[in-house]
Amino acid sequence: MASTTRQARSPRRPEPRRRVASTRSTIRPDRAIVPRDAAMMQTHANPPARTHKRARVRAHAWDVGVFGSVLLLLVVGLIALFSASYSNALFYQGSATYFISRQGVNAAAGVVAMIVISKISYKLYARFHKELMILSLILLVLVITPLGTASKGAQRWLFGFQPSELAKITVIVCFSYWIARDTQRIRTFRGLIKPYGLLLVAYIVLLFLEPHTSAMMIICGLGVVILVAGGMRLWYFGPIFAAAAGILTGFYFAFEHVRERFSVWLDPFANMQGEGWQGAMSQIAIGSGGLLGRGLGKGMQKHLYLPEPQNDFIFSSWCEEMGLVGALLVLLLFAYLIFRGFRIARAAPDKFSCLLATGITAKLAIQTLMNLFVITGIIPVTGASLPFFSYGGTALLMQMGEMGILLNISRYARVETRAEE
């Protein structure tokens, strides 16, 4: 018993001391003690923000969908232009290839300009937005002086250049830069008036003196779209719509040609010997195409019946020759390009590039819809051209340059958005 009790009361042998080398603490530069394992886990879980940000805006290949659809629309547009214009070109200019030869040169220059501009950083336009605004205003003033060229009751050209096209892209660049610099400013009514409202009023007044109604409508539409995308309060639409209604009412009573266009718009066939001729011939051409059309080059309305078949009413001639199927294919191409443009805007790396891509895409959409509404009689005849189709060197070069800016923005799309594709 004694031995058993002594054995039970004998003290325990001390356990060997564990090595603590694996849990030795590391001292950071700020003297805070953090276990090495925890520090390594935290580093792997949260990588440095600077490296992550650089990966998000790293340049890569441009958007192939935009590039391919632009080239396809340009080629189809040249085919449609030659088919619609050779009769007028032969009768008025003495050469059946008068329009297509000049447009072909402009198209080739436009493709080169698009590729070159796609290599230029979009941030450059923010840096020179003020100079661009001053230049556009000076050119719009000069075009209404004796230096400008008048045609068909409108003075819109300055040495063959149309300053209204520069004004459109200027609104996009300036509005995008101002909103990106101070987003909260457009959420106040005073902030909307200066500088956004003042710039729009300046453009409207100068275009009013030409006059150029379609450019005024497009510029106002671009301004509203960019402001809404930038965060403008939606209840501000009330005063904007009231102002627009007032402006349209003023145009109606101030200009006789505007009143004539409204009456002709309601019933173009009632005055086919006058202002109704354009709308009536356009609708006849569209209706004559049927489902499959008369065939490429076999249209009838372009033979001195349809006015301006190479410009404003080129799509009417296309519908007559290619029918509903050919018209829908072209519209699908436009819709795909517009979709890709807004997708680039959604994936843009910063606020300025997002609004810049939104404005460029909105300009394409607004101008396309305006042309389609005019030729089908949904709105009065305003002279809006169809992008990539209508004859005109200034408009085509500006459109191709805008597509180059869009391609440059697509090179910096966010990584997670690009991975979704």
Coordinates of C-alpha atoms in Angstrom, one line a residue, residues 16-357:
P16 CA 9.0 18.6 -23.4
R17 CA 8.9 22.2 -24.5
R18 CA 7.4 22.6 -28.0
R19 CA 9.3 24.5 -30.6
V20 CA 7.8 27.8 -31.4
A21 CA 9.9 28.6 -34.4
S22 CA 6.9 28.3 -36.8
T23 CA 4.9 30.9 -34.8
R24 CA 7.8 33.4 -34.4
S25 CA 6.4 36.9 -34.9
T26 CA 7.6 39.2 -37.7
I27 CA 8.0 42.9 -37.1
R28 CA 6.6 45.2 -39.7
P29 CA 8.2 48.6 -40.4
D30 CA 5.5 50.2 -38.2
R31 CA 6.6 48.0 -35.2
A32 CA 3.3 46.2 -35.1
I33 CA 3.7 42.5 -34.4
V34 CA 1.8 40.2 -36.7
P35 CA 2.2 36.4 -37.0
R36 CA 4.0 35.4 -40.2
D37 CA 1.3 33.0 -41.2
A38 CA -1.4 35.6 -40.9
A39 CA 0.6 38.1 -42.8
M40 CA 1.1 35.7 -45.7
M41 CA -2.6 34.8 -45.7
Q42 CA -3.6 38.5 -45.8
T43 CA -1.2 39.2 -48.6
H44 CA -2.6 36.4 -50.8
A45 CA -6.2 37.3 -50.0
N46 CA -5.9 41.0 -50.6
P47 CA -3.4 41.8 -53.4
P48 CA -2.1 45.4 -53.7
A49 CA -4.8 47.7 -55.1
R50 CA -2.3 49.4 -57.4
T51 CA -1.4 46.2 -59.3
H52 CA -5.1 45.3 -59.6
K53 CA -6.0 48.7 -61.0
R54 CA -3.3 48.5 -63.6
A55 CA -4.6 45.1 -64.8
R56 CA -8.1 46.6 -65.3
V57 CA -7.0 49.3 -67.7
R58 CA -4.3 47.5 -69.6
A59 CA -4.5 48.0 -73.4
H60 CA -5.5 45.0 -75.5
A61 CA -6.9 44.3 -78.9
W62 CA -9.8 46.5 -80.1
D63 CA -13.4 45.3 -80.4
V64 CA -13.5 43.1 -83.5
G65 CA -17.3 43.4 -83.7
V66 CA -17.3 47.1 -84.1
F67 CA -14.5 47.1 -86.6
G68 CA -16.1 44.4 -88.7
S69 CA -19.6 45.9 -88.7
V70 CA -18.2 49.3 -89.6
L71 CA -16.4 47.9 -92.6
L72 CA -19.4 45.9 -93.7
L73 CA -21.7 48.9 -93.5
L74 CA -19.2 51.0 -95.4
V75 CA -19.0 48.4 -98.2
V76 CA -22.8 48.0 -98.4
G77 CA -23.1 51.8 -98.3
L78 CA -20.8 52.2 -101.3
I79 CA -22.7 49.6 -103.3
A80 CA -26.0 51.3 -102.4
L81 CA -24.6 54.7 -103.3
F82 CA -23.5 53.7 -106.8
S83 CA -26.7 52.0 -107.5
A84 CA -28.8 54.9 -106.4
S85 CA -26.7 57.8 -107.8
Y86 CA -25.5 56.9 -111.2
S87 CA -28.6 58.1 -113.0
N88 CA -28.5 61.6 -111.3
A89 CA -24.7 61.7 -111.7
L90 CA -25.0 61.1 -115.4
F91 CA -27.8 63.6 -115.9
Y92 CA -26.5 66.5 -113.7
Q93 CA -22.7 65.9 -113.6
G94 CA -22.1 64.2 -117.0
S95 CA -20.5 61.1 -115.4
A96 CA -22.2 58.1 -113.9
T97 CA -19.3 57.6 -111.4
Y98 CA -19.2 61.2 -110.2
F99 CA -20.6 60.5 -106.7
I100 CA -19.1 57.0 -106.2
S101 CA -15.6 58.0 -107.2
R102 CA -15.5 60.8 -104.7
Q103 CA -17.1 58.8 -101.9
G104 CA -14.7 56.0 -102.6
V105 CA -11.8 58.3 -101.9
N106 CA -13.4 59.6 -98.7
A107 CA -14.2 56.0 -97.6
A108 CA -10.5 54.9 -98.1
A109 CA -9.3 58.0 -96.2
G110 CA -11.9 57.3 -93.5
V111 CA -10.7 53.8 -92.9
V112 CA -7.1 55.0 -92.6
A113 CA -8.3 57.8 -90.2
M114 CA -10.2 55.2 -88.1
I115 CA -7.2 53.0 -87.7
V116 CA -4.9 55.9 -86.8
I117 CA -7.3 57.5 -84.4
S118 CA -7.9 54.1 -82.7
K119 CA -4.2 54.2 -81.7
I120 CA -4.5 57.7 -80.0
S121 CA -5.5 57.7 -76.4
Y122 CA -9.0 58.9 -75.7
K123 CA -7.7 61.1 -72.8
L124 CA -6.2 63.5 -75.4
Y125 CA -9.7 64.8 -76.2
A126 CA -10.3 65.8 -72.6
R127 CA -7.1 67.8 -72.6
F128 CA -8.0 69.8 -75.7
H129 CA -11.8 70.1 -75.1
K130 CA -11.7 73.9 -74.7
E131 CA -9.8 74.4 -77.9
L132 CA -12.1 72.1 -79.8
M133 CA -15.2 74.1 -78.5
I134 CA -13.7 77.4 -79.5
L135 CA -12.8 76.1 -83.0
S136 CA -16.2 74.8 -83.6
L137 CA -17.9 78.1 -82.5
I138 CA -15.6 80.1 -84.8
L139 CA -16.3 77.9 -87.8
L140 CA -20.1 78.1 -87.2
V141 CA -19.8 81.9 -87.1
L142 CA -17.7 82.0 -90.3
V143 CA -20.1 79.8 -92.2
I144 CA -22.9 82.4 -91.9
T145 CA -20.6 85.1 -93.3
P146 CA -19.9 85.7 -97.0
L147 CA -17.2 83.0 -96.7
G148 CA -19.9 80.3 -96.4
T149 CA -21.4 78.5 -99.3
A150 CA -25.2 78.4 -99.8
S151 CA -27.1 75.6 -101.5
K152 CA -30.9 75.1 -101.7
G153 CA -31.8 77.9 -99.3
A154 CA -29.3 76.9 -96.6
Q155 CA -25.7 78.1 -95.9
R156 CA -24.0 75.2 -94.2
W157 CA -20.6 74.8 -95.9
L158 CA -17.3 76.5 -95.4
F159 CA -14.8 75.7 -98.2
G160 CA -16.4 72.3 -98.6
F161 CA -16.4 71.5 -94.9
Q162 CA -19.6 71.3 -92.8
P163 CA -18.9 72.8 -89.3
S164 CA -22.1 71.3 -87.9
E165 CA -20.5 67.9 -88.0
L166 CA -17.6 69.2 -85.8
A167 CA -20.2 70.8 -83.4
K168 CA -21.7 67.3 -82.8
I169 CA -18.5 65.7 -81.6
T170 CA -17.6 68.8 -79.7
V171 CA -20.8 68.5 -77.6
I172 CA -20.0 64.9 -76.9
V173 CA -16.4 65.6 -75.8
C174 CA -17.2 68.7 -73.7
F175 CA -20.2 67.3 -71.9
S176 CA -18.4 64.1 -71.1
Y177 CA -15.4 65.9 -69.7
W178 CA -17.4 68.4 -67.6
I179 CA -19.5 65.6 -66.1
A180 CA -16.5 63.4 -65.4
R181 CA -14.8 66.3 -63.7
D182 CA -17.8 67.3 -61.5
T183 CA -20.6 64.7 -61.5
Q184 CA -22.6 66.5 -58.8
R185 CA -22.9 69.7 -60.8
I186 CA -25.5 68.3 -63.2
R187 CA -27.8 67.4 -60.3
T188 CA -28.6 71.1 -59.7
F189 CA -30.6 73.3 -62.0
R190 CA -27.9 76.0 -61.9
G191 CA -25.2 73.6 -62.8
L192 CA -27.1 72.5 -65.9
I193 CA -27.5 76.0 -67.2
K194 CA -23.8 76.7 -66.9
P195 CA -21.9 75.4 -68.9
Y196 CA -24.2 72.8 -70.5
G197 CA -27.2 75.0 -71.4
L198 CA -25.0 77.9 -72.5
L199 CA -23.1 75.8 -75.0
L200 CA -26.3 74.2 -76.4
V201 CA -27.9 77.7 -76.8
A202 CA -24.9 79.0 -78.6
Y203 CA -25.0 76.1 -81.1
I204 CA -28.7 76.3 -81.6
V205 CA -28.5 80.1 -82.4
L206 CA -25.7 79.6 -84.9
L207 CA -27.4 76.6 -86.6
F208 CA -30.7 78.5 -86.6
L209 CA -29.1 81.2 -88.7
E210 CA -28.0 78.7 -91.4
P211 CA -30.6 77.2 -91.0
H212 CA -29.9 73.5 -90.1
T213 CA -32.8 72.0 -88.3
S214 CA -31.6 68.4 -88.3
A215 CA -28.3 69.3 -86.7
M216 CA -30.0 71.3 -84.0
M217 CA -32.2 68.2 -83.2
I218 CA -29.3 65.9 -83.1
I219 CA -27.1 68.1 -80.9
C220 CA -30.0 68.6 -78.4
G221 CA -30.6 64.9 -78.4
L222 CA -26.9 64.2 -77.8
G223 CA -26.9 66.7 -74.9
V224 CA -29.9 65.1 -73.2
V225 CA -28.5 61.5 -73.6
I226 CA -25.1 62.4 -72.1
L227 CA -26.6 64.3 -69.2
V228 CA -29.0 61.5 -68.4
A229 CA -26.2 58.9 -68.6
G230 CA -24.1 61.2 -66.3
G231 CA -26.7 61.3 -63.6
M232 CA -29.0 64.2 -64.3
R233 CA -32.2 64.2 -62.2
L234 CA -35.1 62.8 -64.3
W235 CA -37.6 65.4 -63.2
Y236 CA -35.6 68.0 -65.1
F237 CA -37.1 66.6 -68.2
G238 CA -40.2 68.7 -67.5
P239 CA -38.5 72.0 -68.1
I240 CA -36.5 70.5 -71.0
F241 CA -39.5 69.2 -72.8
A242 CA -41.3 72.5 -72.2
A243 CA -38.3 74.4 -73.6
A244 CA -38.2 72.0 -76.6
A245 CA -41.9 72.5 -77.3
G246 CA -41.4 76.3 -77.1
I247 CA -38.5 76.1 -79.5
L248 CA -40.5 74.0 -82.0
T249 CA -43.4 76.4 -81.7
G250 CA -41.1 79.3 -82.4
F251 CA -39.7 77.5 -85.4
Y252 CA -43.2 76.8 -86.7
F253 CA -44.2 80.5 -86.6
A254 CA -40.8 82.0 -87.5
F255 CA -40.1 79.9 -90.7
E256 CA -42.4 79.5 -93.5
H257 CA -40.5 76.4 -94.8
V258 CA -41.1 74.8 -91.4
R259 CA -44.9 75.3 -91.6
E260 CA -44.8 73.9 -95.2
R261 CA -42.9 70.8 -94.0
F262 CA -45.4 70.1 -91.3
S263 CA -48.4 70.4 -93.6
V264 CA -46.6 68.2 -96.2
W265 CA -45.6 65.7 -93.5
L266 CA -49.3 65.2 -92.6
D267 CA -50.3 64.5 -96.2
P268 CA -47.4 64.4 -98.7
F269 CA -49.6 63.2 -101.6
A270 CA -51.7 66.4 -101.3
N271 CA -48.9 68.6 -102.7
M272 CA -46.9 66.3 -105.0
Q273 CA -46.0 69.2 -107.3
G274 CA -44.4 71.1 -104.5
E275 CA -42.9 70.2 -101.1
G276 CA -44.7 66.9 -100.9
W277 CA -42.8 65.4 -103.8
Q278 CA -39.9 64.1 -101.7
G279 CA -42.0 62.3 -99.1
A280 CA -44.4 60.9 -101.7
M281 CA -41.7 59.5 -103.9
S282 CA -39.8 58.0 -100.9
Q283 CA -42.9 56.1 -99.8
I284 CA -43.6 54.9 -103.3
A285 CA -40.1 53.6 -103.6
I286 CA -40.2 51.8 -100.3
G287 CA -43.6 50.3 -101.1
S288 CA -42.5 49.2 -104.6
G289 CA -39.8 47.0 -103.2
G290 CA -42.1 44.4 -101.7
L291 CA -40.5 41.5 -99.9
L292 CA -37.4 40.8 -102.1
G293 CA -37.2 44.0 -104.1
R294 CA -36.8 44.7 -107.8
G295 CA -33.1 43.7 -107.8
L296 CA -29.9 45.6 -107.3
G297 CA -29.6 48.4 -109.9
K298 CA -33.1 47.8 -111.2
G299 CA -34.9 50.5 -109.2
M300 CA -37.2 53.0 -111.0
Q301 CA -37.7 55.9 -108.6
K302 CA -34.0 56.9 -108.7
H303 CA -34.3 57.8 -112.4
L304 CA -35.0 61.5 -111.7
Y305 CA -38.1 60.8 -109.7
L306 CA -36.7 60.4 -106.1
P307 CA -34.9 63.6 -105.1
E308 CA -31.5 63.3 -103.6
P309 CA -31.3 59.5 -104.0
Q310 CA -27.5 59.6 -103.2
N311 CA -28.0 61.5 -100.0
D312 CA -31.1 61.8 -97.7
F313 CA -33.2 59.2 -99.5
I314 CA -30.6 56.6 -100.3
F315 CA -32.3 54.1 -98.1
S316 CA -35.6 54.5 -100.0
S317 CA -33.8 53.4 -103.2
W318 CA -32.2 50.5 -101.3
C319 CA -35.6 49.3 -100.1
E320 CA -37.0 49.4 -103.6
E321 CA -34.2 47.3 -105.0
M322 CA -33.5 44.9 -102.1
G323 CA -37.0 44.8 -100.6
L324 CA -37.9 44.2 -97.0
V325 CA -35.3 41.4 -96.5
G326 CA -32.4 43.7 -97.7
A327 CA -33.7 46.6 -95.5
L328 CA -33.9 44.4 -92.4
L329 CA -30.4 43.1 -92.9
V330 CA -29.0 46.6 -93.0
L331 CA -31.0 47.6 -90.0
L332 CA -29.7 44.5 -88.1
L333 CA -26.1 45.7 -88.9
F334 CA -26.8 49.1 -87.5
A335 CA -28.5 47.6 -84.4
Y336 CA -25.5 45.3 -83.8
L337 CA -23.0 48.2 -84.1
I338 CA -25.1 50.3 -81.7
F339 CA -25.3 47.4 -79.3
R340 CA -21.5 46.9 -79.4
G341 CA -21.0 50.7 -78.8
F342 CA -23.1 50.7 -75.7
R343 CA -21.3 47.6 -74.5
I344 CA -18.0 49.3 -74.9
A345 CA -19.4 52.2 -72.9
R346 CA -20.5 49.9 -70.1
A347 CA -17.0 48.3 -69.9
A348 CA -15.1 51.7 -70.2
P349 CA -12.4 52.2 -67.6
D350 CA -13.5 55.6 -66.3
K351 CA -16.3 58.1 -66.3
F352 CA -15.0 60.2 -69.2
S353 CA -14.5 57.3 -71.6
C354 CA -17.9 55.8 -70.6
L355 CA -19.8 59.0 -71.5
L356 CA -17.6 59.5 -74.6
A357 CA -18.6 56.1 -75.9

